[in-house]
Short mmCIF file of C-alpha atoms in Angstrom, two decimals:
data_model
loop_
_atom_site.label_atom_id
_atom_site.label_comp_id
_atom_site.label_asym_id
_atom_site.label_seq_id
_atom_site.Cartn_x
_atom_site.Cartn_y
_atom_site.Cartn_z
CA UNK A 1 -221.27 -148.38 6.11
CA UNK A 2 -220.56 -147.26 3.22
CA UNK A 3 -223.05 -146.31 0.73
CA UNK A 4 -224.63 -149.01 -1.38
CA UNK A 5 -226.27 -148.67 -4.53
CA UNK A 6 -226.93 -146.10 -6.85
CA UNK A 7 -226.00 -142.58 -6.27
CA UNK A 8 -226.26 -138.98 -7.35
CA UNK A 9 -224.09 -138.62 -10.18
CA UNK A 10 -223.55 -135.23 -8.79
CA UNK A 11 -223.58 -135.22 -4.96
CA UNK A 12 -223.50 -138.97 -4.38
CA UNK A 13 -226.79 -139.05 -2.54
CA UNK A 14 -228.45 -142.61 -2.70
CA UNK A 15 -230.83 -142.64 -5.32
CA UNK A 16 -234.31 -144.20 -4.80
CA UNK A 17 -235.95 -144.42 -8.06
CA UNK A 18 -233.66 -141.41 -10.07
CA UNK A 19 -231.70 -142.47 -13.05
CA UNK A 20 -228.08 -140.77 -12.68
CA UNK A 21 -228.99 -137.40 -10.85
CA UNK A 22 -231.21 -136.77 -8.09
CA UNK A 23 -234.04 -134.39 -7.54
CA UNK A 24 -231.70 -131.76 -5.87
CA UNK A 25 -228.92 -131.91 -7.99
CA UNK A 26 -231.41 -131.06 -11.04
CA UNK A 27 -232.64 -127.86 -9.80
CA UNK A 28 -229.23 -126.71 -8.46
CA UNK A 29 -225.73 -126.21 -10.58
CA UNK A 30 -222.02 -126.52 -8.97
CA UNK A 31 -218.63 -125.43 -9.71
CA UNK A 32 -217.62 -128.50 -8.50
CA UNK A 33 -217.33 -131.59 -11.15
CA UNK A 34 -218.84 -134.29 -9.14
CA UNK A 35 -218.72 -135.10 -5.14
CA UNK A 36 -218.33 -138.01 -3.41
CA UNK A 37 -219.02 -139.07 -0.06
CA UNK A 38 -217.91 -142.92 2.28
CA UNK A 39 -221.17 -142.44 3.86
CA UNK A 40 -224.92 -141.36 4.87
CA UNK A 41 -224.55 -139.04 8.34
CA UNK A 42 -226.56 -140.95 9.84
CA UNK A 43 -225.65 -143.51 12.82
CA UNK A 44 -222.29 -144.36 14.00
CA UNK A 45 -221.08 -141.92 10.81
CA UNK A 46 -222.26 -139.03 12.51
CA UNK A 47 -221.64 -140.17 16.49
CA UNK A 48 -217.90 -140.65 15.22
CA UNK A 49 -217.64 -137.44 13.32
CA UNK A 50 -218.80 -135.71 16.24
CA UNK A 51 -216.43 -137.24 18.55
CA UNK A 52 -213.88 -136.33 15.95
CA UNK A 53 -214.62 -132.40 15.61
CA UNK A 54 -216.67 -131.30 18.32
CA UNK A 55 -215.14 -133.56 21.36
CA UNK A 56 -211.47 -133.51 19.39
CA UNK A 57 -211.04 -137.38 19.61
CA UNK A 58 -208.53 -136.73 17.06
CA UNK A 59 -207.13 -140.18 16.71
CA UNK A 60 -209.89 -141.24 14.16
CA UNK A 61 -208.03 -139.15 11.60
CA UNK A 62 -206.35 -141.80 11.08
CA UNK A 63 -209.09 -144.00 10.35
CA UNK A 64 -211.41 -141.98 8.26
CA UNK A 65 -208.18 -140.74 6.18
CA UNK A 66 -207.73 -144.44 5.51
CA UNK A 67 -210.79 -145.32 4.50
CA UNK A 68 -211.63 -142.00 2.55
CA UNK A 69 -208.13 -142.46 0.90
CA UNK A 70 -208.96 -145.95 -0.20
CA UNK A 71 -212.43 -145.69 -1.24
CA UNK A 72 -212.19 -141.87 -2.98
CA UNK A 73 -208.34 -140.52 -3.00
CA UNK A 74 -207.34 -143.76 -4.96
CA UNK A 75 -209.48 -142.16 -8.14
CA UNK A 76 -208.04 -139.02 -8.22
CA UNK A 77 -203.79 -139.56 -8.29
CA UNK A 78 -201.87 -136.83 -7.91
CA UNK A 79 -204.30 -134.17 -7.81
CA UNK A 80 -203.62 -131.28 -4.93
CA UNK A 81 -206.25 -131.68 -1.55
CA UNK A 82 -207.85 -128.24 -0.57
CA UNK A 83 -209.19 -128.40 3.04
CA UNK A 84 -212.33 -126.47 3.25
CA UNK A 85 -211.91 -123.54 6.23
CA UNK A 86 -213.60 -124.14 8.94
CA UNK A 87 -215.94 -121.07 10.39
CA UNK A 88 -214.64 -119.59 12.69
CA UNK A 89 -216.34 -119.12 16.15
CA UNK A 90 -216.84 -120.61 19.48
CA UNK A 91 -214.88 -124.39 19.25
CA UNK A 92 -212.42 -123.42 15.97
CA UNK A 93 -210.03 -120.12 16.10
CA UNK A 94 -209.18 -118.93 12.87
CA UNK A 95 -205.65 -120.80 12.50
CA UNK A 96 -207.22 -124.04 14.23
CA UNK A 97 -209.20 -125.98 11.38
CA UNK A 98 -210.63 -129.42 12.37
CA UNK A 99 -209.27 -131.44 9.55
CA UNK A 100 -206.02 -130.11 10.09
CA UNK A 101 -205.55 -133.82 11.68
CA UNK A 102 -207.25 -136.01 8.71
CA UNK A 103 -204.83 -133.98 6.26
CA UNK A 104 -201.93 -134.36 8.01
CA UNK A 105 -202.80 -138.06 7.72
CA UNK A 106 -202.87 -137.80 3.99
CA UNK A 107 -200.16 -136.03 3.57
CA UNK A 108 -197.77 -138.28 6.15
CA UNK A 109 -199.36 -141.78 5.18
CA UNK A 110 -200.08 -141.64 1.94
CA UNK A 111 -197.85 -138.47 0.18
CA UNK A 112 -200.81 -136.24 -0.15
CA UNK A 113 -199.87 -132.69 -1.76
CA UNK A 114 -201.68 -130.50 0.63
CA UNK A 115 -202.95 -126.72 -0.61
CA UNK A 116 -204.16 -124.90 2.67
CA UNK A 117 -205.07 -122.08 0.70
CA UNK A 118 -208.76 -120.65 1.89
CA UNK A 119 -209.74 -118.55 4.26
CA UNK A 120 -213.43 -118.09 5.68
CA UNK A 121 -215.00 -115.11 7.39
CA UNK A 122 -218.15 -115.24 9.11
CA UNK A 123 -219.15 -116.26 12.59
CA UNK A 124 -223.00 -117.37 11.25
CA UNK A 125 -223.35 -121.86 11.30
CA UNK A 126 -224.58 -122.87 7.92
CA UNK A 127 -226.49 -126.24 9.98
CA UNK A 128 -229.89 -124.22 10.34
CA UNK A 129 -229.26 -122.20 7.04
CA UNK A 130 -231.57 -123.41 3.91
CA UNK A 131 -229.56 -123.84 0.54
CA UNK A 132 -230.29 -120.42 -0.59
CA UNK A 133 -229.65 -118.84 2.82
CA UNK A 134 -225.91 -120.50 2.92
CA UNK A 135 -224.98 -119.02 -0.52
CA UNK A 136 -225.80 -116.03 0.99
CA UNK A 137 -224.03 -116.32 4.09
CA UNK A 138 -220.65 -117.62 1.79
CA UNK A 139 -221.04 -114.90 -0.47
CA UNK A 140 -217.42 -113.12 -0.11
CA UNK A 141 -216.73 -115.12 3.26
CA UNK A 142 -214.04 -116.96 1.85
CA UNK A 143 -211.08 -115.85 -0.21
CA UNK A 144 -207.49 -117.08 -1.31
CA UNK A 145 -204.72 -116.74 1.00
CA UNK A 146 -202.52 -115.73 -1.44
CA UNK A 147 -201.43 -117.14 -5.34
CA UNK A 148 -201.08 -120.42 -4.22
CA UNK A 149 -202.17 -122.50 -7.14
CA UNK A 150 -200.58 -121.12 -10.12
CA UNK A 151 -200.13 -124.15 -13.22
CA UNK A 152 -202.67 -126.77 -11.13
CA UNK A 153 -205.96 -127.18 -13.12
CA UNK A 154 -207.39 -129.78 -11.08
CA UNK A 155 -207.90 -130.25 -7.40
CA UNK A 156 -210.15 -131.96 -4.84
CA UNK A 157 -211.85 -129.94 -2.57
CA UNK A 158 -211.83 -132.15 1.11
CA UNK A 159 -214.47 -131.45 4.17
CA UNK A 160 -215.63 -133.86 6.73
CA UNK A 161 -219.51 -132.98 6.13
CA UNK A 162 -221.40 -132.42 2.78
CA UNK A 163 -224.90 -131.39 3.37
CA UNK A 164 -226.48 -129.29 0.66
CA UNK A 165 -223.22 -128.67 -1.48
CA UNK A 166 -223.37 -124.56 -0.92
CA UNK A 167 -219.82 -124.72 1.22
CA UNK A 168 -218.12 -126.88 -1.75
CA UNK A 169 -220.12 -124.63 -3.98
CA UNK A 170 -218.15 -121.64 -2.81
CA UNK A 171 -215.05 -122.46 -2.44
CA UNK A 172 -214.94 -124.46 -5.70
CA UNK A 173 -216.01 -120.46 -7.42
CA UNK A 174 -213.53 -118.78 -5.49
CA UNK A 175 -210.92 -121.54 -7.04
CA UNK A 176 -212.19 -121.25 -10.07
CA UNK A 177 -211.50 -117.85 -10.20
CA UNK A 178 -207.84 -118.50 -9.26
CA UNK A 179 -207.64 -120.38 -12.10
CA UNK A 180 -208.51 -124.37 -10.94
CA UNK A 181 -210.63 -125.36 -13.81
CA UNK A 182 -211.67 -128.54 -12.91
CA UNK A 183 -212.49 -129.55 -9.23
CA UNK A 184 -213.75 -132.62 -7.72
CA UNK A 185 -215.59 -132.19 -3.81
CA UNK A 186 -214.80 -135.27 -1.59
CA UNK A 187 -215.92 -135.48 2.23
CA UNK A 188 -216.18 -138.24 4.70
CA UNK A 189 -220.65 -138.04 5.11
CA UNK A 190 -223.53 -136.64 3.39
CA UNK A 191 -226.38 -135.33 5.29
#
């Protein structure tokens, strides 16, 4: 189900008692303005993302693209989308990003401008690391392919799962270094 109730104004986690910003976001600063997610990463959304990402059931791209477009991307008219680059490793190669089928649907079905300009090196999985370890693991491992952002001041950074925000933050830092001033982070789910 979609995230219901009050959400953090920075990361979109459901709020329990905080007002405006969750405890996690009060202790951190990010290079992106705001993150939005459709779902919590549990239950059916977690299972669907698992089948899409690891079992390569890319037929789910149509469903995800429709939901993401309806709930989130409609808010950002004419803002280009930049997919977060996937980690090179056992499942994905440098040329293969699991987001590609979903991104292609957003481009074809909703006429969104896609700019695949970020590259990621490194093979250590983020999922086992703390926030600070994730930041260190990513530092210097995300870069621009080439200057594809001339004249673009705002973008949507898109990923499937937002966990600590370290990946979105590092991608946003690199984008800011290349002239982008306003970055919105969007994901299917937040953990």
